[in-house]
């Protein structure tokens, strides 16, 4: 078996990374190796599982703290550091002090008091992730999407119990339903009680003598389900929409996991976006820039007219307030920034060239402020 990699290394982070850095790294890595984007790629599938495992620990403050201090042993339920059901609910033992005795108390399942812990309680189901791509306009205005998710669902025959209808599971005779076997061990620190998972029931505390034929006793079957998702206006690339309870079924009566929709937005042919603001380049002619003109400006909601003032210089940017994208956090509209670029005409015929020559003679140098200033500096330089 390959050696397990450090969780920070899996996400491409350094130890001590912030919550935001962890979340951002997870989104980036999960999108790269998601099974939907790598169909049939077993290596990508394994990496995706590894990424999810790392994030499940580093995104939980309690688990992250234990992992930072004790490594994998701190988040391994079989090592005894965690609470019931692998929840890493804290150290057991002598008074909760964070010293060597606390550590050994957690490792040997209940500290010096020898209190046995159960690990067969309710557990939340696995969270799922689905990446979808939407258009620029759908992201700006919001939309509804029908998604197909292939996932495990509660078996309809046994209602998720895993037993043949009309039957029930039996209490494990070896562990008495606790899911654990206790043994006394001698250590340099004295005699301790160790707790291991029951090998007869696999830690569940129950024996299924009459498994459901449809799900083979697992309580769940794989199925493709359709889910309707309302995507709010203003989402952007890497926005995540959580859908509670649409993950996979819980264990031992635990709640379903959640489904996380990760958004990718297609680029627009004309507009660029930065947050809630939009940016647009518009070419204008020399006469429009010099004399001023009414130009037509496209927006996401249609065309608007804008008066370009006389003497407008190339690269000038105008703001159209409220013509951007709605901010989903505060419901405010962003702005549209229009940059005008002077286009020099090409492929001129003889008559057009003559007209421009005449204009050049009529428009004297003092009409060009920058050109005039430059000429003055030239004369000064070479005088």
Short mmCIF file of C-alpha atoms in Angstrom, two decimals, residues 92-94 97 99-106 111-112 189:
data_model
loop_
_atom_site.label_atom_id
_atom_site.label_comp_id
_atom_site.label_asym_id
_atom_site.label_seq_id
_atom_site.Cartn_x
_atom_site.Cartn_y
_atom_site.Cartn_z
CA UNK A 92 -10.83 11.23 26.73
CA UNK A 93 -9.15 10.55 30.01
CA UNK A 94 -7.75 12.39 32.92
CA UNK A 97 -5.56 18.22 30.16
CA UNK A 99 -0.46 16.60 28.24
CA UNK A 100 1.08 13.16 27.80
CA UNK A 101 -1.56 11.53 30.03
CA UNK A 102 -4.36 12.99 27.96
CA UNK A 103 -2.73 11.69 24.81
CA UNK A 104 -2.39 8.16 26.18
CA UNK A 105 -5.91 8.36 27.61
CA UNK A 106 -7.22 9.06 24.10
CA UNK A 111 -7.96 7.15 29.70
CA UNK A 112 -7.44 5.94 33.20
CA UNK A 189 2.77 4.17 32.27
#
